[in-house]
mmCIF file of C-alpha atoms in Angstrom:
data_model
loop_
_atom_site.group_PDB
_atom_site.id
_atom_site.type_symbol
_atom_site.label_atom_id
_atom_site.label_comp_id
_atom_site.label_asym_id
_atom_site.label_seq_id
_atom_site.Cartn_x
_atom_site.Cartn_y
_atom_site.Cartn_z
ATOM 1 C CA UNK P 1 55.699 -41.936 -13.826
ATOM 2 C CA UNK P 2 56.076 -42.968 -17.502
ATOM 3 C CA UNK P 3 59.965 -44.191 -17.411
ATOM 4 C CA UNK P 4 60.275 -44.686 -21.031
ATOM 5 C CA UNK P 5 59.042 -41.279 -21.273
ATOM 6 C CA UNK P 6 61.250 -39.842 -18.547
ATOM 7 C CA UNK P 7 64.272 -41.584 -20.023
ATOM 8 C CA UNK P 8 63.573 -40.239 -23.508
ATOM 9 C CA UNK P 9 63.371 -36.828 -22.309
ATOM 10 C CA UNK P 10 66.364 -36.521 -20.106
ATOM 11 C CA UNK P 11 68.472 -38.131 -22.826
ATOM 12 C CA UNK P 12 67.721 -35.743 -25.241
ATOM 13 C CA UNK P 13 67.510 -32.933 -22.686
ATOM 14 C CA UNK P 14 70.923 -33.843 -21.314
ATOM 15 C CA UNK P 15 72.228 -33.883 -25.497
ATOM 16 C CA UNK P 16 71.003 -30.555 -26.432
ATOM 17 C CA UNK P 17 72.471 -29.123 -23.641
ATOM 18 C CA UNK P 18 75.970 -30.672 -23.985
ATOM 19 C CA UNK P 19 75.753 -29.372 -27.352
ATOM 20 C CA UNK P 20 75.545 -26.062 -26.271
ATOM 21 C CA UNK P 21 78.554 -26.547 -23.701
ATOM 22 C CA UNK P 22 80.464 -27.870 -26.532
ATOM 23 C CA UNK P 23 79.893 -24.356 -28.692
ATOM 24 C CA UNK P 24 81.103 -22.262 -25.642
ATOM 25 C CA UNK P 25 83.571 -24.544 -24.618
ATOM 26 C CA UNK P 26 85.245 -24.742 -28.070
ATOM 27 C CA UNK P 27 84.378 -21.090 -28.732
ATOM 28 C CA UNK P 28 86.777 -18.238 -28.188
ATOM 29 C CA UNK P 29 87.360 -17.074 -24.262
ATOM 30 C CA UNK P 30 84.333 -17.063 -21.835
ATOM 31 C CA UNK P 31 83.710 -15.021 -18.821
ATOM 32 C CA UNK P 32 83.954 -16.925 -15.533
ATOM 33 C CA UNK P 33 82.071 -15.099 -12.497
ATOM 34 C CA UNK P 34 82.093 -16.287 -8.583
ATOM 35 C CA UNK P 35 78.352 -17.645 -7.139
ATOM 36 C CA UNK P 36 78.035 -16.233 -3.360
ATOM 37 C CA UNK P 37 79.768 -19.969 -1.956
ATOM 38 C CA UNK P 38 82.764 -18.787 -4.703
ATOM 39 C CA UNK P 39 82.044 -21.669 -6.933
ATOM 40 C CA UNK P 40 82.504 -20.593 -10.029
ATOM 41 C CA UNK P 41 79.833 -20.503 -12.856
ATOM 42 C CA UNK P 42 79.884 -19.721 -16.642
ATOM 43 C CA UNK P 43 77.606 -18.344 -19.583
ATOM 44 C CA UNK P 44 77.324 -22.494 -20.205
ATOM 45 C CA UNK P 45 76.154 -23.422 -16.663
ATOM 46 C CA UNK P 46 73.119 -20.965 -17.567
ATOM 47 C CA UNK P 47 72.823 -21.823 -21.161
ATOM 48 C CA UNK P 48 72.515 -25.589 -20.445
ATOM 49 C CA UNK P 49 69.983 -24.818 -16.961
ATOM 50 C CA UNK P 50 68.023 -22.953 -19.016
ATOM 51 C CA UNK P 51 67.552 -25.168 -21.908
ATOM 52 C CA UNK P 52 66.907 -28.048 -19.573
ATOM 53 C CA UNK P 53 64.846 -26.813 -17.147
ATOM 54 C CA UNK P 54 62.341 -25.466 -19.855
ATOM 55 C CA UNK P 55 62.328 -29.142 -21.030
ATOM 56 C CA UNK P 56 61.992 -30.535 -17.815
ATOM 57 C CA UNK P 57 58.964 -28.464 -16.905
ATOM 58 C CA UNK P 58 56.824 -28.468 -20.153
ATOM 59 C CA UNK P 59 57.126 -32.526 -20.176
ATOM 60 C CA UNK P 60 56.452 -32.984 -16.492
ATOM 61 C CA UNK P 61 54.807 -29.828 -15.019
ATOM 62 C CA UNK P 62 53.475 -31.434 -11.981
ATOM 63 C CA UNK P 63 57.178 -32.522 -10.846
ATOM 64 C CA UNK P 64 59.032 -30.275 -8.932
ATOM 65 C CA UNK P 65 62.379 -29.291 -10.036
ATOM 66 C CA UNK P 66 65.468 -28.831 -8.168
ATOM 67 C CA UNK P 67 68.299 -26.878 -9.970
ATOM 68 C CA UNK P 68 71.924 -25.896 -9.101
ATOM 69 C CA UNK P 69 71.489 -22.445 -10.670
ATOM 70 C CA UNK P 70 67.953 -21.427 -9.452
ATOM 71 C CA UNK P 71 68.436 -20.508 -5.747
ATOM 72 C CA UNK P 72 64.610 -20.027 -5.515
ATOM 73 C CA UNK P 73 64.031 -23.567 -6.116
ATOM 74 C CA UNK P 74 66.593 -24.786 -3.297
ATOM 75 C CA UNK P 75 64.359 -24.395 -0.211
ATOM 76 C CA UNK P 76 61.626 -27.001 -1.250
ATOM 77 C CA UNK P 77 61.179 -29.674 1.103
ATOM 78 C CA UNK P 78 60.403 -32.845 -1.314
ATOM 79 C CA UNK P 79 60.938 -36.436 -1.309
ATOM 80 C CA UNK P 80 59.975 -37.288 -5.090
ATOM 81 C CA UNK P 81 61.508 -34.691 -7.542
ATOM 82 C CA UNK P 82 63.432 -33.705 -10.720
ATOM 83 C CA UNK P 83 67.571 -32.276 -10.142
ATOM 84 C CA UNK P 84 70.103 -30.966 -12.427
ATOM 85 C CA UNK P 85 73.204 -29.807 -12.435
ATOM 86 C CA UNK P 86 73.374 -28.487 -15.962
ATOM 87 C CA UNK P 87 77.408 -28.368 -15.645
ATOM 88 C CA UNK P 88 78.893 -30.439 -13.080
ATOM 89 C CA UNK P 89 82.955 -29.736 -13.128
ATOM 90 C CA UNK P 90 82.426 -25.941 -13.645
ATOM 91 C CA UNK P 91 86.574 -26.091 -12.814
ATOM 92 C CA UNK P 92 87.470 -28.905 -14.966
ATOM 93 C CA UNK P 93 85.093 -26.736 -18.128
ATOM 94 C CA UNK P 94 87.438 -23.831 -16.980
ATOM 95 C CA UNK P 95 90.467 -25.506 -17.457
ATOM 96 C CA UNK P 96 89.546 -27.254 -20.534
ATOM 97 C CA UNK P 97 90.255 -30.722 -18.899
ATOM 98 C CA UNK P 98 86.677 -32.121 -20.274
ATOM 99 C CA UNK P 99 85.679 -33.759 -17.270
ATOM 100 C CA UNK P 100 82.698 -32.368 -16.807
ATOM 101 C CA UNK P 101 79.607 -33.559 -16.998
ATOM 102 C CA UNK P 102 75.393 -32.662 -17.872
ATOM 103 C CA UNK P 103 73.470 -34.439 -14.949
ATOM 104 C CA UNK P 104 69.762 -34.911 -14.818
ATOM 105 C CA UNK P 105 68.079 -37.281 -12.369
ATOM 106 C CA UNK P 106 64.459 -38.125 -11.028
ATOM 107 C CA UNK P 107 64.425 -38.739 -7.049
ATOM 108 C CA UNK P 108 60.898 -41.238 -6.018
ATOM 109 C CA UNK P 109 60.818 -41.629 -2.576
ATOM 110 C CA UNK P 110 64.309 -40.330 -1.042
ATOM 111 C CA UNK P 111 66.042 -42.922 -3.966
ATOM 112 C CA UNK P 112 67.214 -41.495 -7.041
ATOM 113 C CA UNK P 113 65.896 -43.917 -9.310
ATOM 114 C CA UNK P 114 66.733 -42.800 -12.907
ATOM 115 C CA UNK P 115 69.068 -40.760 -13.844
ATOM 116 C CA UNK P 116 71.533 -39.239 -16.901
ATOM 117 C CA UNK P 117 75.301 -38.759 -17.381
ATOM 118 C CA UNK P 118 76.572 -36.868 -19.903
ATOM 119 C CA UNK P 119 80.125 -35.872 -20.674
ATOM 120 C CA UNK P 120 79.991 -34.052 -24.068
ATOM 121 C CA UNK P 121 84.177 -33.450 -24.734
ATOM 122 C CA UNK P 122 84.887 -37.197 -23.838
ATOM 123 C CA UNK P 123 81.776 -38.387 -25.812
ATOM 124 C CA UNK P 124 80.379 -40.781 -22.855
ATOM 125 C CA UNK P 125 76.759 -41.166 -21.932
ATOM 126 C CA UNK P 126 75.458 -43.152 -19.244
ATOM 127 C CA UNK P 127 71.679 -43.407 -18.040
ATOM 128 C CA UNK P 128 68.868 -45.674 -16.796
ATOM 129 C CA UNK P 129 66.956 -47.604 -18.992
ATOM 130 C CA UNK P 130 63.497 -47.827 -18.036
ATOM 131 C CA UNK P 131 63.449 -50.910 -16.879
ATOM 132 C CA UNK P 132 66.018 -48.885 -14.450
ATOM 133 C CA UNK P 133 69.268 -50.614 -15.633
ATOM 134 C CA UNK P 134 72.185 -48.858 -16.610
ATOM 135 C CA UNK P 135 73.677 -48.425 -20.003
ATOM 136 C CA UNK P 136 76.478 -46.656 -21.523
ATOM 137 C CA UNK P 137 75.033 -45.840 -25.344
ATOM 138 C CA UNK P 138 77.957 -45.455 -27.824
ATOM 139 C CA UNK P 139 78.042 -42.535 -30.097
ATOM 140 C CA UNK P 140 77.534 -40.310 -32.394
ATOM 141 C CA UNK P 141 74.243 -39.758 -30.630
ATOM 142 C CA UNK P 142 71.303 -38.944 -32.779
ATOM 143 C CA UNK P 143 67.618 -38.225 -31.814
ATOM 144 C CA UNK P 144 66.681 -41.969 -31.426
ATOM 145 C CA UNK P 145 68.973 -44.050 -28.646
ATOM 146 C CA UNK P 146 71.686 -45.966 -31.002
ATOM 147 C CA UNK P 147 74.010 -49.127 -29.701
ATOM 148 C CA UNK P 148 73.716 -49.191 -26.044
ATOM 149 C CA UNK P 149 75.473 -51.783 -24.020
ATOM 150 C CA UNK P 150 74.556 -52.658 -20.338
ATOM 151 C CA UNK P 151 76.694 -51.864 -17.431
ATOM 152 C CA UNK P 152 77.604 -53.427 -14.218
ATOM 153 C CA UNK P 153 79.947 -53.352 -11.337
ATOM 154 C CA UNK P 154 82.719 -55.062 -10.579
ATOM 155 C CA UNK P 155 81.058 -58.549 -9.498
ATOM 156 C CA UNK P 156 84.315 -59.256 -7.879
ATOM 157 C CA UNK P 157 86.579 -56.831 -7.214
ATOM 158 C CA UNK P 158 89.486 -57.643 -5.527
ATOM 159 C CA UNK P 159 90.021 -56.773 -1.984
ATOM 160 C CA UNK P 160 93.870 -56.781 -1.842
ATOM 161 C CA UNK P 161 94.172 -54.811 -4.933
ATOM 162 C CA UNK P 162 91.181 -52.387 -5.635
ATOM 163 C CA UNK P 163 90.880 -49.886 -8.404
ATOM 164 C CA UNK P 164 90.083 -46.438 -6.766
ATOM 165 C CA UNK P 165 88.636 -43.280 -7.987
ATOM 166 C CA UNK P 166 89.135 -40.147 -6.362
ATOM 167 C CA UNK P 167 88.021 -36.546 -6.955
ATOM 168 C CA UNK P 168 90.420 -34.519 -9.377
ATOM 169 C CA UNK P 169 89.564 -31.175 -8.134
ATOM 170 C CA UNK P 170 88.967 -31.335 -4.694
ATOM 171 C CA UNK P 171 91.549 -34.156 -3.196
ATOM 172 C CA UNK P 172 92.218 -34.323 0.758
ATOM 173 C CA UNK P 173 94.719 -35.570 3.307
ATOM 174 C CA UNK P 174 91.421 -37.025 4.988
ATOM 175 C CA UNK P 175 90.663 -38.812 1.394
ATOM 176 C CA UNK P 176 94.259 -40.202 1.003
ATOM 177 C CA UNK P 177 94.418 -41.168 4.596
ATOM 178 C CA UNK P 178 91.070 -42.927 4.032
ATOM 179 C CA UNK P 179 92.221 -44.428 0.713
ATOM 180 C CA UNK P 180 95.416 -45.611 2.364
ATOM 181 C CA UNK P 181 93.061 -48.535 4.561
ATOM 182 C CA UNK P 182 92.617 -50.309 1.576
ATOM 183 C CA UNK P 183 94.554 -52.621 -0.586
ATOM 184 C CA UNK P 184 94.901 -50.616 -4.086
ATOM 185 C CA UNK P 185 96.121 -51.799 -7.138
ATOM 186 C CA UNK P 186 95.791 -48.680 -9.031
ATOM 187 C CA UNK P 187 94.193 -45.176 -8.067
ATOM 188 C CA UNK P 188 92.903 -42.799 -10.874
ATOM 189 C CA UNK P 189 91.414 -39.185 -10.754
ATOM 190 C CA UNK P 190 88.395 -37.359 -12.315
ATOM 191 C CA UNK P 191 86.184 -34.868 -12.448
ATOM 192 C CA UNK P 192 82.324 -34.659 -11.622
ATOM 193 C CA UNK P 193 79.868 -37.285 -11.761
ATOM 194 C CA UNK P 194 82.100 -39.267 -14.243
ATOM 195 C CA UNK P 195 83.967 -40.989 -10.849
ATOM 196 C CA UNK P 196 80.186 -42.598 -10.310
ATOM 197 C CA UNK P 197 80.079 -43.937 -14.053
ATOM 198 C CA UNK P 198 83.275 -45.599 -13.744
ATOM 199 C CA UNK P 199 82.382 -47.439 -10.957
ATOM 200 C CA UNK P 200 78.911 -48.591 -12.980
ATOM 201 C CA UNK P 201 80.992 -49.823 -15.534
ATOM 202 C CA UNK P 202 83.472 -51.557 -13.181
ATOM 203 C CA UNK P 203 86.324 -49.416 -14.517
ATOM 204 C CA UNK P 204 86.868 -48.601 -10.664
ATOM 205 C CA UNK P 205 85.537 -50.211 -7.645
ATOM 206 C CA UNK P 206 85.737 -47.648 -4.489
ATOM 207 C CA UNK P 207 85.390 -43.584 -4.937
ATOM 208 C CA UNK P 208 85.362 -42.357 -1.246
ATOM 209 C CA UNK P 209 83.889 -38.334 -1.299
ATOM 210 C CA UNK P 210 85.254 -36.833 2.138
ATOM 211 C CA UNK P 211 84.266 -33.184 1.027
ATOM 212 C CA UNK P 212 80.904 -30.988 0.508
ATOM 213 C CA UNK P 213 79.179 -31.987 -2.047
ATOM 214 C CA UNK P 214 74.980 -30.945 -3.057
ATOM 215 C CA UNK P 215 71.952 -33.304 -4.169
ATOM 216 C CA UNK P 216 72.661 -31.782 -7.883
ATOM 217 C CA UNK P 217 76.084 -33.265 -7.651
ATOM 218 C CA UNK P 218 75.241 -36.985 -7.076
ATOM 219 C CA UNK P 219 72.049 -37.800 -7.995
ATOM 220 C CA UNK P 220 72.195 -38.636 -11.784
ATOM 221 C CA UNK P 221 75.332 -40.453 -10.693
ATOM 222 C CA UNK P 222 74.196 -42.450 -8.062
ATOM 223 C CA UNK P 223 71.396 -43.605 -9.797
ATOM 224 C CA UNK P 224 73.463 -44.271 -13.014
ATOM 225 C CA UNK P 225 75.865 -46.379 -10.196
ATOM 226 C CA UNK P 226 72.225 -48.182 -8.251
ATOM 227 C CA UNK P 227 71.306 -49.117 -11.506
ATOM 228 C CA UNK P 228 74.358 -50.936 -12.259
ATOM 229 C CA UNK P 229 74.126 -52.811 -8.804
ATOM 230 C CA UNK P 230 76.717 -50.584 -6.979
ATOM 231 C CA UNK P 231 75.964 -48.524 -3.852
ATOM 232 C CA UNK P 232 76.207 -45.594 -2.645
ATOM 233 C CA UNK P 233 76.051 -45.140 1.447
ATOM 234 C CA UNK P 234 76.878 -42.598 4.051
ATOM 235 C CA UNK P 235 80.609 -42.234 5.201
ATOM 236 C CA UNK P 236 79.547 -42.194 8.737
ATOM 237 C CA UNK P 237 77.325 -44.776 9.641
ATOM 238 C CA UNK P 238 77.402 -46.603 5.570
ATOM 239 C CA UNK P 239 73.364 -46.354 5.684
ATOM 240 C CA UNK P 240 72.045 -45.715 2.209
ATOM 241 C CA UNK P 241 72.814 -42.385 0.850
ATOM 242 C CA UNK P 242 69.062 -40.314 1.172
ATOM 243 C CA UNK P 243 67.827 -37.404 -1.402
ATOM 244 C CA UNK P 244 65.462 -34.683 -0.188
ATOM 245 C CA UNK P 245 67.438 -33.556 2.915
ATOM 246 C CA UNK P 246 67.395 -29.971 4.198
ATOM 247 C CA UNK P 247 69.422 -27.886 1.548
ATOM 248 C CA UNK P 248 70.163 -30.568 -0.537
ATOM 249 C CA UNK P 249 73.218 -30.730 1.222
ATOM 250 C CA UNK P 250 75.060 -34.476 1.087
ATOM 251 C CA UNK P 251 77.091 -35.644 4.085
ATOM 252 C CA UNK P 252 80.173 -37.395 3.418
ATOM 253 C CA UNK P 253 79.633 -40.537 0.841
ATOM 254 C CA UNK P 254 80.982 -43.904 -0.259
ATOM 255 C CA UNK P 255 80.343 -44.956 -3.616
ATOM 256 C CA UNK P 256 81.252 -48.778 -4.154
ATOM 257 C CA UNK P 257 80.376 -52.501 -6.236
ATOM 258 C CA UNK P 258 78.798 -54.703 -3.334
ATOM 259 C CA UNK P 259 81.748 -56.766 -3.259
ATOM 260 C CA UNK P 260 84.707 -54.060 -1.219
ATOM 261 C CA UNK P 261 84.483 -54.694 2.392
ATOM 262 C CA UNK P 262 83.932 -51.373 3.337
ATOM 263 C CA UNK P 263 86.504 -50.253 6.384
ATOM 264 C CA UNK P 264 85.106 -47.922 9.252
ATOM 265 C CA UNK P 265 86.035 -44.062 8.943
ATOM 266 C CA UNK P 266 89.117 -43.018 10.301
#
């Protein structure tokens, strides 16, 4: 794999298709349908998958592609791939909160190793370099990368007082009562992938998923987070969090910087 390449092309990829969120999201009303799991979905969830997964599959055609909104390409069994999720906080575009997020990542192996975050109404993009550290570039964004900066965790956070990140949508008694183990000096919510990105760029230092969540969801994240030296582990047993399982389907997660002392579930 050429990672220059590969970072080049889900940059742009992941632009051009937050552009075209942006024109349906500041656009007069749009219909919302229900998926068969009653997520909901949008004309700009298939705008932005189609415009990216046309990209995606004339510059790497021997890569197999995983994508949110083609069902037919969710029973592969793969280990080394291309995912999207074209619009990740479907609920947040709905409610014109602008937490949502374009997310394009390359799995090698089971790891997600590269991967782009892009929130279009907030103006944030995160991604791998590809020397596979993370940056946040600052905008506008043009064709060519402009003024990127490097990212990194939280080298040491503070275990009596943590900054936590929790999901805005889909918030539990089981995540509070989780949450509640830990010393916290502040506790902040948001939508999609973006909860990943602010732990790269130490803005948080714990975000604890106890909920169902899909490869799609985390991958461009996690690797965005990896690549900043944070981790991302299982809830259950805090092994490293694996890509390529059956479905796509993630278990329970921990996203963290190395330096939180994890506590056991429940």
């Amino acid at each position: 794999m050429q990672f220059d390449r590969l970072t080049f092309e889900m940059r742009r990829l992941a632009l051009a298709a937050g552009a075209r969120i942006m024109e349906i999201y500041e656009g007069p009303d749009f219909a919302v349908r229900s998926k068969t799991d009653a997520s909901p979905v949008t004309e700009a969830d298939e705008a932005a998958d189609a415009l990216i997964s046309e990209g995606l599959r004339a510059a790497f055609p021997d890569i197999p592609l995983v994508t949110e909104e083609q069902v037919e390409t969710h029973g592969q069994s793969l280990t080394s791939f291309l995912i999207v999720d074209p619009l990740d906080g479907t609920k947040e575009f709905v409610q014109r909160r602008g937490d949502f997020t374009v997310n394009i990542a390359f799995v090698q192996d089971g790891v997600p190793v590269r991967g782009v975050v892009y929130a279009p109404a907030k103006g944030r993009l995160f991604y791998t370099a590809a020397d596979g550290g993370s940056v946040e570039e600052n905008g506008p964004f043009g064709p060519e990368p402009g003024a990127i900066r490097p990212i990194g965790v939280n080298a040491t956070p503070d275990n009596r007082g943590l900054m936590v990140v929790a999901s805005k949508s889909h918030r539990d008694q089981a995540t509070d009562d989780y949450i509640a183990q830990y010393g916290v000096r502040d506790m902040t919510s948001a939508g999609s992938s973006l909860k990943f990105c602010l732990v790269a760029t130490g803005e948080a230092d714990l975000y604890p998923r106890l909920g169902r969540t899909m490869e799609w969801d985390t991958a461009a994240g996690d690797a965005v987070l990896r690549g900043a030296g944070g981790e991302v582990v299982r809830f259950d047993d805090h092994t490293p969090l694996t890509y390529g399982k059956p479905g796509f389907e993630n278990p329970f997660f921990i996203a963290y910087a190395p330096g939180v002392l994890l506590h056991p579930r429940g």
